Each structure stands twice: as C-alpha cells, then as structure tokens.
Short mmCIF file of C-alpha atoms and ligand atoms in Angstrom, two decimals:
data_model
loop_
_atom_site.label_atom_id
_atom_site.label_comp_id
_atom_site.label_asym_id
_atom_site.label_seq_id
_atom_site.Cartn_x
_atom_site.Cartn_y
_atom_site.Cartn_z
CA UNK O 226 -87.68 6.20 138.43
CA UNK O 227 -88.75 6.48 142.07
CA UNK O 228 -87.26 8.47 145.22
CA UNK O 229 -87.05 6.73 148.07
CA UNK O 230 -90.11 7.10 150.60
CA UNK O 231 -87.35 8.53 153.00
CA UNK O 232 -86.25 11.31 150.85
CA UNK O 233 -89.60 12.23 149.76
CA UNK O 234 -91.15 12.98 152.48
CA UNK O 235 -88.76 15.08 153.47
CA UNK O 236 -89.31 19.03 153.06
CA UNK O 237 -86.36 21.35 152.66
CA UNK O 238 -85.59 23.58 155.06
CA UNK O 239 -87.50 26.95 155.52
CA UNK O 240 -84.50 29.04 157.14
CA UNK O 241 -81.99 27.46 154.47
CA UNK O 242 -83.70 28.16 151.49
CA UNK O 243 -85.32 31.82 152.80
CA UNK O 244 -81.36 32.42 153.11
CA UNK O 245 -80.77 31.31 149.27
CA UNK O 246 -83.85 33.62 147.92
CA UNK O 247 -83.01 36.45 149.90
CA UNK O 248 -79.13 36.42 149.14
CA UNK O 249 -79.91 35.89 145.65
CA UNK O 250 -82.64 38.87 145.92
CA UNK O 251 -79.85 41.28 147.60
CA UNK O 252 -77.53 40.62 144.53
CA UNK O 253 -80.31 41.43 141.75
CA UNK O 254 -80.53 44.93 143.74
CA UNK O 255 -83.98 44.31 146.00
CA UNK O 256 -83.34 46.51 148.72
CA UNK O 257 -84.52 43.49 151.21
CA UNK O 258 -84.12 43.12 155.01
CA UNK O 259 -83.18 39.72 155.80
CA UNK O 260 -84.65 38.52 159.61
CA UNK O 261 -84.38 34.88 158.12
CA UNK O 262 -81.94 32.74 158.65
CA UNK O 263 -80.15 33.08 161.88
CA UNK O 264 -76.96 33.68 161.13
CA UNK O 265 -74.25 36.09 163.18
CA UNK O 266 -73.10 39.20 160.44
CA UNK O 267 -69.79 39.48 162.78
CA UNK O 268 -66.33 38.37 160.78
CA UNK O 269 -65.22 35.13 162.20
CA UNK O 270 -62.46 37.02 164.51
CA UNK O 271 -58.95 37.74 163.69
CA UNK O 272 -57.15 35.18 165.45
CA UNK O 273 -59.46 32.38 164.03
CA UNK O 274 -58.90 33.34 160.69
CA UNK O 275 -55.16 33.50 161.25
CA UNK O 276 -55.10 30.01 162.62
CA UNK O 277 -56.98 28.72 159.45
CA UNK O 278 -53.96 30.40 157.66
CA UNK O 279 -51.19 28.65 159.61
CA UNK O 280 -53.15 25.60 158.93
CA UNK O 281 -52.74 25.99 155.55
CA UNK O 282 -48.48 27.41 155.30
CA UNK O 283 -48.22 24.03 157.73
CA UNK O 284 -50.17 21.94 154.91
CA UNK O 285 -52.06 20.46 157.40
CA UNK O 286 -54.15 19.74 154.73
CA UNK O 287 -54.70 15.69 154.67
CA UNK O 288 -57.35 13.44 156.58
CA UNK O 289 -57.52 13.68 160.48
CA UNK O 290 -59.01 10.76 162.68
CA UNK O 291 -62.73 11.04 161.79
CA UNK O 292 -64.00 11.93 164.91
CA UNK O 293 -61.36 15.36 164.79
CA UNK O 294 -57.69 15.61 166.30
CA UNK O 295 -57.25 14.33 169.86
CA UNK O 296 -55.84 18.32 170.00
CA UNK O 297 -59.58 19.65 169.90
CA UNK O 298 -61.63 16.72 171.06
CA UNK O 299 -59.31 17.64 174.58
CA UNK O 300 -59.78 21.49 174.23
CA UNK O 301 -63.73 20.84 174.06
CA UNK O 302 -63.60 18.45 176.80
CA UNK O 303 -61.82 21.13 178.52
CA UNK O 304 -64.27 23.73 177.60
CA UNK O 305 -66.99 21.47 178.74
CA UNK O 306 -65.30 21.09 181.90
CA UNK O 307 -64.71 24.82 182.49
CA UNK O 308 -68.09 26.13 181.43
CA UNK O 309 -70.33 23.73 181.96
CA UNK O 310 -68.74 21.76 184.63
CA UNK O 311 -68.94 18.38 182.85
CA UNK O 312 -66.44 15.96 182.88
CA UNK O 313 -65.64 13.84 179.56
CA UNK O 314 -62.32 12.38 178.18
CA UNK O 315 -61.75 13.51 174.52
CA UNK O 316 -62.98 10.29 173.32
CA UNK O 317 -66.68 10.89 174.24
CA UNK O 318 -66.22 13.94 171.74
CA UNK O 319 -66.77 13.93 168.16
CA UNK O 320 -66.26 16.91 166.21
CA UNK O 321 -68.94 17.10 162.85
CA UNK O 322 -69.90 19.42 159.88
CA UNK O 323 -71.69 21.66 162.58
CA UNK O 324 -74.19 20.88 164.82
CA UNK O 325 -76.60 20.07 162.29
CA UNK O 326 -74.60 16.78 161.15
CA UNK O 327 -74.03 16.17 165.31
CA UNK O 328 -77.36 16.21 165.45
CA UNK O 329 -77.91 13.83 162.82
CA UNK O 330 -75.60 11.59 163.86
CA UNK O 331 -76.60 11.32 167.18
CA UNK O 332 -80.19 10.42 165.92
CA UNK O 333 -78.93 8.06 163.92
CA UNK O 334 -76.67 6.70 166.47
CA UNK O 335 -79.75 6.02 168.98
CA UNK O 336 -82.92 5.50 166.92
CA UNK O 337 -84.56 2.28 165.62
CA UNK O 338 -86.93 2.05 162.94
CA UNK O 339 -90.01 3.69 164.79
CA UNK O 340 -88.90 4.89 168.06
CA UNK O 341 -90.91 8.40 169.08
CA UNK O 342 -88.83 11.32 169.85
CA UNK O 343 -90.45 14.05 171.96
CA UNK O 344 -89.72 17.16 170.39
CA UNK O 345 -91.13 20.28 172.89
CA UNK O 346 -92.36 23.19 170.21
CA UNK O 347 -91.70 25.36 169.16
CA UNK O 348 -89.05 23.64 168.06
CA UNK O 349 -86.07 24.29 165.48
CA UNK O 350 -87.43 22.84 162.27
CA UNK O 351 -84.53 19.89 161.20
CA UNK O 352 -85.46 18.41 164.67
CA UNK O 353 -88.40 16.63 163.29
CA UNK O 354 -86.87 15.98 159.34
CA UNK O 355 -83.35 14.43 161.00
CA UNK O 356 -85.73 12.26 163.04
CA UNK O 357 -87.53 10.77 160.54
CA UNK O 358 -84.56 10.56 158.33
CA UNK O 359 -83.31 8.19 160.89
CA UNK O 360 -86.28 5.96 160.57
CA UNK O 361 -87.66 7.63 164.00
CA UNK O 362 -91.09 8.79 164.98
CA UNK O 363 -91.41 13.29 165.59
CA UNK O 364 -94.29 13.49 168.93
CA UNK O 365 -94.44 16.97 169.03
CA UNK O 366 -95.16 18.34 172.64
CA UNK O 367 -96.85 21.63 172.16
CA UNK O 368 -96.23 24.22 175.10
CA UNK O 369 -97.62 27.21 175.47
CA UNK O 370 -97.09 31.17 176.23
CA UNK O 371 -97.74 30.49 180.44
CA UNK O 372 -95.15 28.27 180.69
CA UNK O 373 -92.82 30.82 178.60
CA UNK O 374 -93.18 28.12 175.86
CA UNK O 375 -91.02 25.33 177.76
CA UNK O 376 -91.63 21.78 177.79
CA UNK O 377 -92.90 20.77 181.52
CA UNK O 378 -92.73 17.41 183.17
CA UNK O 379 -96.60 17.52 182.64
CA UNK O 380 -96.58 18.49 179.07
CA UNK O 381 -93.91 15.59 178.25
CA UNK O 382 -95.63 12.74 180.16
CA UNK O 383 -98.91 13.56 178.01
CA UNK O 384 -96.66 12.43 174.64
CA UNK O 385 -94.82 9.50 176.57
CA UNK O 386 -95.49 6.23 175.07
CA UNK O 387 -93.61 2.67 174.78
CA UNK O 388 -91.89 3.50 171.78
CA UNK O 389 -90.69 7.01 173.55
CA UNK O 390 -86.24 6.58 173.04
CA UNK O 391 -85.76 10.41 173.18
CA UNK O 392 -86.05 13.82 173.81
CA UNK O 393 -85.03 17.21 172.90
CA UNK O 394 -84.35 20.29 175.29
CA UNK O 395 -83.02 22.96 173.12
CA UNK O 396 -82.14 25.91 175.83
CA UNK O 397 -81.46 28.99 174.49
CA UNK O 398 -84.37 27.84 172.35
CA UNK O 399 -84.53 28.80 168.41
CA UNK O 400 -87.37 30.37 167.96
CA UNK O 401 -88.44 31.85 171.20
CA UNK O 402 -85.02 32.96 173.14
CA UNK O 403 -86.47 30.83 176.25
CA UNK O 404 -83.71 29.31 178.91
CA UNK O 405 -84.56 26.89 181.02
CA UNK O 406 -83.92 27.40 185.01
CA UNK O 407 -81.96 24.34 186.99
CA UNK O 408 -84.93 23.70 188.75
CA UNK O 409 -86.97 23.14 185.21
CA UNK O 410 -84.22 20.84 184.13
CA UNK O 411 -83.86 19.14 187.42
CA UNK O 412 -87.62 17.88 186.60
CA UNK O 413 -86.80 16.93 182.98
CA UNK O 414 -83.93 15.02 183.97
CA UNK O 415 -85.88 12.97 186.71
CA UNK O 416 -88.62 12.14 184.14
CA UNK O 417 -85.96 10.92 181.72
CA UNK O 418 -84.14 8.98 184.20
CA UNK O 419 -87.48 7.44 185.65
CA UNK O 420 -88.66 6.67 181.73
CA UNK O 421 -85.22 5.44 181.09
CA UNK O 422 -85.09 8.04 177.98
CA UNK O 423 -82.61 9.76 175.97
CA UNK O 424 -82.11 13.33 175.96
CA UNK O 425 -80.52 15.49 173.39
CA UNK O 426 -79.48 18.87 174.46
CA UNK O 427 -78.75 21.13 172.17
CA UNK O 428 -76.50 24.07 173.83
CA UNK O 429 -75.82 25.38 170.29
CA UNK O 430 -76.68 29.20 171.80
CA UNK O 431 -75.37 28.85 175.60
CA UNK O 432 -73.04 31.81 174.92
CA UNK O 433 -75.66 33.90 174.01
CA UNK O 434 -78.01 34.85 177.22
CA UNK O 435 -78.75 37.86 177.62
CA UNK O 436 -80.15 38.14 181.34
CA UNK O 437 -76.57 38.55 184.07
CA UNK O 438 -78.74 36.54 186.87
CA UNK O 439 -79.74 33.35 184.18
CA UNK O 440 -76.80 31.28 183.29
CA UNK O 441 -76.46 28.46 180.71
CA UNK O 442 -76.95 24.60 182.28
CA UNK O 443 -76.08 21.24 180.78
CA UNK O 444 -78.64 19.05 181.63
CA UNK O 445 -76.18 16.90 181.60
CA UNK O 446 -74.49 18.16 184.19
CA UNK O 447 -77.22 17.54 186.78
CA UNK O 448 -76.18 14.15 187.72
CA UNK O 449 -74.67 10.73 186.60
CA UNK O 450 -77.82 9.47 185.84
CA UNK O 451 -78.44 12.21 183.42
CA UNK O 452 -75.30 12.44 182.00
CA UNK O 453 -75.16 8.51 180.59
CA UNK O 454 -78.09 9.19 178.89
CA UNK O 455 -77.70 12.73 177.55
CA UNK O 456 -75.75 13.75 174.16
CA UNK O 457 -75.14 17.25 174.41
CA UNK O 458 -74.90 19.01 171.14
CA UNK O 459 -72.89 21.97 170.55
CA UNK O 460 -71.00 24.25 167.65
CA UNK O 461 -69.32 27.09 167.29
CA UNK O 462 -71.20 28.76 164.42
CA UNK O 463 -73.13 31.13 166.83
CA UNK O 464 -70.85 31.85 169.56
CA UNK O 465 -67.76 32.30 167.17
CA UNK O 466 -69.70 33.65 163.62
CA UNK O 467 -68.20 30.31 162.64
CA UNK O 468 -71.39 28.98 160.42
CA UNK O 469 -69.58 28.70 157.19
CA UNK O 470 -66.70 26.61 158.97
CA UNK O 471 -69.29 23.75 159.95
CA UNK O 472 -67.97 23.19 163.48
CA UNK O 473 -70.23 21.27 165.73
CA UNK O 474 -70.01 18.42 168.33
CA UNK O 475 -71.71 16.07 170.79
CA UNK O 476 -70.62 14.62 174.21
CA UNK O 477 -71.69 11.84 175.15
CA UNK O 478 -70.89 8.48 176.84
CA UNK O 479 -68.61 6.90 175.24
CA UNK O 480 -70.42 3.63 173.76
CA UNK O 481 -72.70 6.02 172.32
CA UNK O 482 -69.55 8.63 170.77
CA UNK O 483 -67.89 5.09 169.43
CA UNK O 484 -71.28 4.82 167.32
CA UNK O 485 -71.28 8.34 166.31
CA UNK O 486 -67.45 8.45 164.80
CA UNK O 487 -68.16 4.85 163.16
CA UNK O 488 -71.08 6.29 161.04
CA UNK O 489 -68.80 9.77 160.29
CA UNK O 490 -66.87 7.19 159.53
CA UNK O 491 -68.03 5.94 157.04
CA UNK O 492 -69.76 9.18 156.19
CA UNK O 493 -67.74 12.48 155.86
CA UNK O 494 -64.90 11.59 157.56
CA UNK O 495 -63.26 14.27 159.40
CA UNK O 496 -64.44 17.66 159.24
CA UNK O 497 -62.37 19.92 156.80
CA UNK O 498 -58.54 20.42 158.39
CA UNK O 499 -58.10 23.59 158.44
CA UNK O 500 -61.65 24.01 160.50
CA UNK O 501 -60.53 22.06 163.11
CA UNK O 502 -57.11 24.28 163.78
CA UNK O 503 -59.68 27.75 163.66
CA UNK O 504 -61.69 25.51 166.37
CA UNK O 505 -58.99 25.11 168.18
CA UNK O 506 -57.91 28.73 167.91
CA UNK O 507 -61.55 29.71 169.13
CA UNK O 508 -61.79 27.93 171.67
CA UNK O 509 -58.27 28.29 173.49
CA UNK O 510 -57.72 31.60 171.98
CA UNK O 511 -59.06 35.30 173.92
CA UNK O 512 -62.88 34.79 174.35
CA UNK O 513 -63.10 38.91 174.55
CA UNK O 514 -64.65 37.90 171.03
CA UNK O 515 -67.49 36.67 172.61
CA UNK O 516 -68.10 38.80 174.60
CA UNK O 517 -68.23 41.36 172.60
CA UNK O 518 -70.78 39.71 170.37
CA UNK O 519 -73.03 39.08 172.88
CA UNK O 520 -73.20 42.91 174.48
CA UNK O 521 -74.40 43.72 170.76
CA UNK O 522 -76.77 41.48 170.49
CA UNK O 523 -78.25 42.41 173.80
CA UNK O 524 -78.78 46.07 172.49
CA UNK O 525 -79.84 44.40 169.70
CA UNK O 526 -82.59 42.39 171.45
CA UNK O 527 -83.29 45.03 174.08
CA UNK O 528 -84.36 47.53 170.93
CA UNK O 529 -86.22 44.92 168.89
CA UNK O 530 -88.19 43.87 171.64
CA UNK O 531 -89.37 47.14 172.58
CA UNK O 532 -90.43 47.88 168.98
CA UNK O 533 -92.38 44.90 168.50
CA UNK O 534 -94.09 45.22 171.46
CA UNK O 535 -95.06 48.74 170.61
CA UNK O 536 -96.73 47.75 167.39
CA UNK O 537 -100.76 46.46 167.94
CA UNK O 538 -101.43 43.27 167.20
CA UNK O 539 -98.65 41.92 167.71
CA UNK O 540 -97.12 40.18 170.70
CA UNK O 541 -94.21 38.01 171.93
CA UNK O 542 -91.72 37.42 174.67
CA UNK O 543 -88.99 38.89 175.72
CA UNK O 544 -86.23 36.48 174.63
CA UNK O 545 -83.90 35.82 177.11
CA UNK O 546 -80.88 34.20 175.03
CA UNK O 547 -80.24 32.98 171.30
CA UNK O 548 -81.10 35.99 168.35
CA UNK O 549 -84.66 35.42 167.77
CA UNK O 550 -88.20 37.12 168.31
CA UNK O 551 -90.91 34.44 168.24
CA UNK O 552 -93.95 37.17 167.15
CA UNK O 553 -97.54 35.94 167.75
CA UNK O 554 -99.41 37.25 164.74
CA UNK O 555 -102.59 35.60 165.67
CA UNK O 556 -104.22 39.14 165.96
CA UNK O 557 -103.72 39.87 162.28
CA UNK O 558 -105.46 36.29 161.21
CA UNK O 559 -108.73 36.41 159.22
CA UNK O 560 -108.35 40.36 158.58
CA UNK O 561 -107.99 40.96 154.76
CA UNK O 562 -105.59 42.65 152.97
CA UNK O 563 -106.06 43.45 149.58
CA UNK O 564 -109.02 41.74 149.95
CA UNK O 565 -107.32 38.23 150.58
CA UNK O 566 -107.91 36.73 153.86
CA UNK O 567 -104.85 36.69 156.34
CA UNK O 568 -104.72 32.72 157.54
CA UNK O 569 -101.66 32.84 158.71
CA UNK O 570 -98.13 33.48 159.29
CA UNK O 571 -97.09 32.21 156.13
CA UNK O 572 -99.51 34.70 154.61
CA UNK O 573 -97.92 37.47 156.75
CA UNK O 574 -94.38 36.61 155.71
CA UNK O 575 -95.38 36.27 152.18
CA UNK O 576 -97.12 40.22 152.17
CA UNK O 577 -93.82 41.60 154.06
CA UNK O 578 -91.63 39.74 151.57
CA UNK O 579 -93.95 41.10 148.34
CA UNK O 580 -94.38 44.21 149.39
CA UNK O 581 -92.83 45.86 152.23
CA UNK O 582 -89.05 43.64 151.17
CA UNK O 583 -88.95 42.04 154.67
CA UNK O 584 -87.92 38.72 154.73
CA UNK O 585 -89.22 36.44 157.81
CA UNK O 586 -90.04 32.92 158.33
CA UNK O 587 -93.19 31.39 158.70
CA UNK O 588 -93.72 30.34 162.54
CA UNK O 589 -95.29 27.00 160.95
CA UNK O 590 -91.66 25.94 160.72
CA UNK O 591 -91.93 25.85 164.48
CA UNK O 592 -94.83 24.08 164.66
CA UNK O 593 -96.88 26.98 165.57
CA UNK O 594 -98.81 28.54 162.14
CA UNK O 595 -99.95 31.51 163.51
CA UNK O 596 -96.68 32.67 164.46
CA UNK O 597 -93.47 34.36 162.74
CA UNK O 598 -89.89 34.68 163.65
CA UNK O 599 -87.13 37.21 163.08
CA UNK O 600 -83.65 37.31 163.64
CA UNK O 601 -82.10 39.95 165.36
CA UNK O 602 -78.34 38.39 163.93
CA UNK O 603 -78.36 41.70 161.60
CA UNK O 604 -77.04 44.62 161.64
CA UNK O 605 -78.54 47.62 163.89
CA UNK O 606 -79.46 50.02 160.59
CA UNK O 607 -81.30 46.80 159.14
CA UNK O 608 -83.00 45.80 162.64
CA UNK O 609 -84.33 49.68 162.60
CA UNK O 610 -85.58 50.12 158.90
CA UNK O 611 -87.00 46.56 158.92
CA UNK O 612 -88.71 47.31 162.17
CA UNK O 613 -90.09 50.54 160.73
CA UNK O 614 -91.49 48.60 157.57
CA UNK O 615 -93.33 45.92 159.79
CA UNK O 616 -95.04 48.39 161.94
CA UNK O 617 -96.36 50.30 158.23
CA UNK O 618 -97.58 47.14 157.40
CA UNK O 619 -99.34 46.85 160.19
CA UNK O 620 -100.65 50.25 160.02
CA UNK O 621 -101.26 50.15 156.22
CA UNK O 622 -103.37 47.36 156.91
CA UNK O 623 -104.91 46.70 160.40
N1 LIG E 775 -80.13 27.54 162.79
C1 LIG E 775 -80.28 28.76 162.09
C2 LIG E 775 -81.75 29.14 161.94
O1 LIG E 775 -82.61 28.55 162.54
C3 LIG E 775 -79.56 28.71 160.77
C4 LIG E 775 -80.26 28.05 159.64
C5 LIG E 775 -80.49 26.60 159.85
O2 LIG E 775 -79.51 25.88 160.05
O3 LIG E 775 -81.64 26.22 159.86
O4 LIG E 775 -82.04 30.06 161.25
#
C-alpha cells in the first residue's frame, strides 16, 4: 500500500511535536525548560471559562451553522471594526478550529494546482506544508537582519512570477517579534494591487506588541483595493490563552468566505459549541484580561532580551510583538563540542535538549538553519533558569 504523494511529502510539525516530547519528558520527571512551542501558560480567564459552563447547563450542545453562530461572526465583525477599523458584515466571517484550519481553508479556498505563494522568511513553518497541501507552490522570499527581517517591495518582486496567486504578511511575525509600520504595508499593498495578488494576513498576535508608539495594522484596512483581495486571519489562542479551544477566523470578501464555509462544510462543520459561546464571552466580555497578559509578557521580553544579548555569540533582535526570540547562532557553527562539529541550529537545539534539558526549536523550521527560537510564553522562574543554562552552554563550550 502507497500514501498519497500529498501526504508524503509532508513533514510534521517541529513546534507540535517538540510540544509532545517535552510534555511527555516533564511527566517522566526530566526537569526540562520548555521555550518550544509557543503557547500562553495563563488560564483561559474566568469569565471565558464560565461562559463555556453556561454553554453546557443551556445544552447548547448540537451543530451550529458551519461557518459559527451569526452571534459571534457579528461580535468579530464588530471587533474588526473597533480595533482594526475594518468594515465586514458577519457573513464575510467564518469561525474555524483555530487559525491553523483558517489558514488552511483559505489556501484551499484560493489556490489551483500550482499557483506560487510568496511566503517572506522567516516564516511560521505550516505556511509552506498548508500550501502545498492545497496543491500550491511555497517561493520563499528570504529577508534579512537590515531590513529587521521584513519582506520589502524589492525582496517580493525578485520571487514574483506568472503563477504568483498569493502572499503572506504575518505581522507580529512568529519567529522574530517584527511589526510592520503603515508605511511598509502601504508598499506591500500597492505591489499586490498592481500584481493583482492575494494577500493573507495573519494578525494571529496583534494583541501582543510590546512597543506604546507601534500599533497593530490590517493590511486590509489600507484601502478597498486591498481589502477585496486580502483574507485576514485571526484567533484567539494567543490573545485569550485560548489554544486548546481552537478558535480562529478569516475575513474576507464575501465570494471568497462563501468558499471557505462550503469546504468547512463539508469538512468539520462548525467548530465545537461550547467554543464558540467562550469566544463570544472573550471577545465582548472585560478585555482587562488582555491586558494584563501582555504587561507580563513585556517584562518577560524586556528580561529575555537583555540576557541573550549579554551572552557572546549570540545575537538577535529585539522583538517588538508576538513571544518569541529569533537567536542567530551562526557564531557557534563549525566550533566542536565534544568533538562533533556544530553545523547548525538543529545541532545546538539537540546539545541544549541532551544535556543542559532546554528545549528549543531549530531555526530551520523558519527557513533560516543557522538560527534558533525560544518562546518567552513561560513562566518568569523558567525564562530565568533556562536562560542561565543557555549561557553555561555557551560558556562550557565556546
Ligand atoms: N504557533 C505556535 C508556535 O509556533 C504554536 C504551535 C504551532 O501551532 O505550530 O509555536
């Protein structure tokens, strides 16, 4: 028996199964940090929870409309209204199994068999498996540290080809924190417009910047133009500590949302009930929550990124929203340690998982090899002691 091509070729994902090994390494007693997976340690807050519970006493308990109750598709539209000052009707929402499955959907929504999707790196690593899955073409645009590692109207036209349907701003970016300015966007936007191109914007981390003077902008919300052509992807697994839930969405014109609740359709339906009363909660309910969240992770990211910067060899930028630290290890590559030659950052994550019990992944998830990232989504005694055993391997070693 033979698997498909399709599934084949696809690998599994880093963060995902990094967050499987380490879990299952914390419950046989390894006394690991985890800076994998990037995933809030908050409790989902109280008055979620409680309207999950309601959901329950009320059995609403029974299929929804597959593209989620006209109840939340309006209190995102209003959300995207208040926030991010775009203007949809509830039926250009659809509500998924968290952003991941938006994504997923919108690729499959938009892509023909070949079509090239520009995907700026670093990049989030399902980006380029979801495309393919959809029968699409990954063109990865590689930035680079000068231009704070964002895609530039110059960078994109170099990838731009006939078969170009797509591509992806992700700002806050997983892995590097970078935000992208209005002005930045403004230029993406044109060259989209002029190309007659897709974008997908994933806003996944807009609650989460960490800078008073940068704010979070829809690229979508730059013009009409834009907007017909953008899908903006969002969830509330971040800005809530709602990952478990599977809460995500997209926006989007509505000929394209039509296409994207006719596959869920026929896929998974609605999204579990109960989730879609705690969305509702969370997003109509006292965003203090949020706030909160995000004034820890700025001490959070404040501390981290002095430490790192502190240790030699190492370098990276100061992240500027989402709960990452994209570390350039290149430095450390071609030294030995225990007499094995360093290549890379998988070699680096591998030695701090062995032997210092520091789990990181690999920047060649990213697209960039000599790289690795860690997430500062953990706990302030954890960020310290993990810290501490990075900068002795370094100094064991280097
Ligand atoms: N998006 C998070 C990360 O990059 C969670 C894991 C995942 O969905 O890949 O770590």
């Amino acid at each position: 028996m033979k698997l498909s091509e399709k599934a084949s070729g696809i690998c599994p994902s880093k963060t995902m199964s990094l967050a499987a090994m380490t879990r299952k390494m914390k419950q046989d007693g390894v006394p690991i940090i985890d800076f994998g997976a990037g995933e809030p340690d908050f409790d989902t807050p109280q008055h979620i929870k409680d309207a999950a519970k309601e959901a329950l006493d009320n059995n609403f308990t029974k299929y929804a409309p597959s593209a989620g109750t006209e109840e939340l598709r309006s209190a995102i539209a209003d959300k995207l209204k208040n926030d991010n000052g775009l203007n949809y009707s509830y039926n250009e929402i659809v509500v998924s199994n968290g952003s991941k499955h938006a994504l997923f959907n919108a690729f499959l929504a938009i892509l023909e068999q070949g079509d090239e999707v520009i995907i700026p790196a670093p990049y989030w690593l399902s980006y380029t498996e979801m495309v393919s899955i959809a029968g699409g073409v990954p063109v990865i645009a590689y930035t680079n540290v000068m231009t704070g590692y964002k895609a530039t109207e110059e960078i994109l036209k170099k990838h731009l080809s006939e078969k170009t349907k797509a591509i992806i701003i992700n700002s806050p970016n997983n892995p590097t924190g970078m935000v992208y300015t209005k002005e930045e966007l403004e230029k993406i936007a044109d060259f989209a417009v002029r190309n007659d191109i897709y974008v997908i914007s994933d806003e996944v981390y807009e609650k989460l910047i960490y800078s008073g003077k940068m704010q979070h902008i829809s690229i979508a919300s730059l013009n009409n133009e834009i907007k017909k052509r953008t899908i903006v992807v969002n969830g509330l697994s971040k800005s809530y500590a709602m990952t478990g839930w599977r809460v995500g969405y997209t926006a989007s014109d509505v000929t394209i949302a039509s296409a994207i609740s006719n596959i869920q359709s026929h896929t998974t339906s609605n999204i579990n009930s109960i989730a879609l009363k705690a969305a509702y909660a969370a997003l109509k309910g006292d965003q203090s929550c949020v706030e909160e969240m995000l004034n820890e992770f700025k001490h959070r990211r404040d501390y981290i990124y002095q430490r790192v910067s502190d240790i030699p060899y190492l370098s990276c930028l100061i992240p500027k929203g989402a709960f990452y630290l994209f570390i350039d290890i290149s430095k450390l590559c071609g030294e030995k340690v225990d007499g094995k030659k360093i290549k890379d950052g998988a070699d680096v994550a591998r030695i701090l998982l062995d032997k210092y019990n520091v789990a990181v992944v690999p920047g060649e998830s990213f697209g960039y090899d000599d790289h690795i990232r860690i997430s500062f989504a953990v706990g302030m005694e954890d960020i310290v002691e993990g810290i501490d055993r990075i900068e002795n391997f370094v100094k064991d070693n280097f």
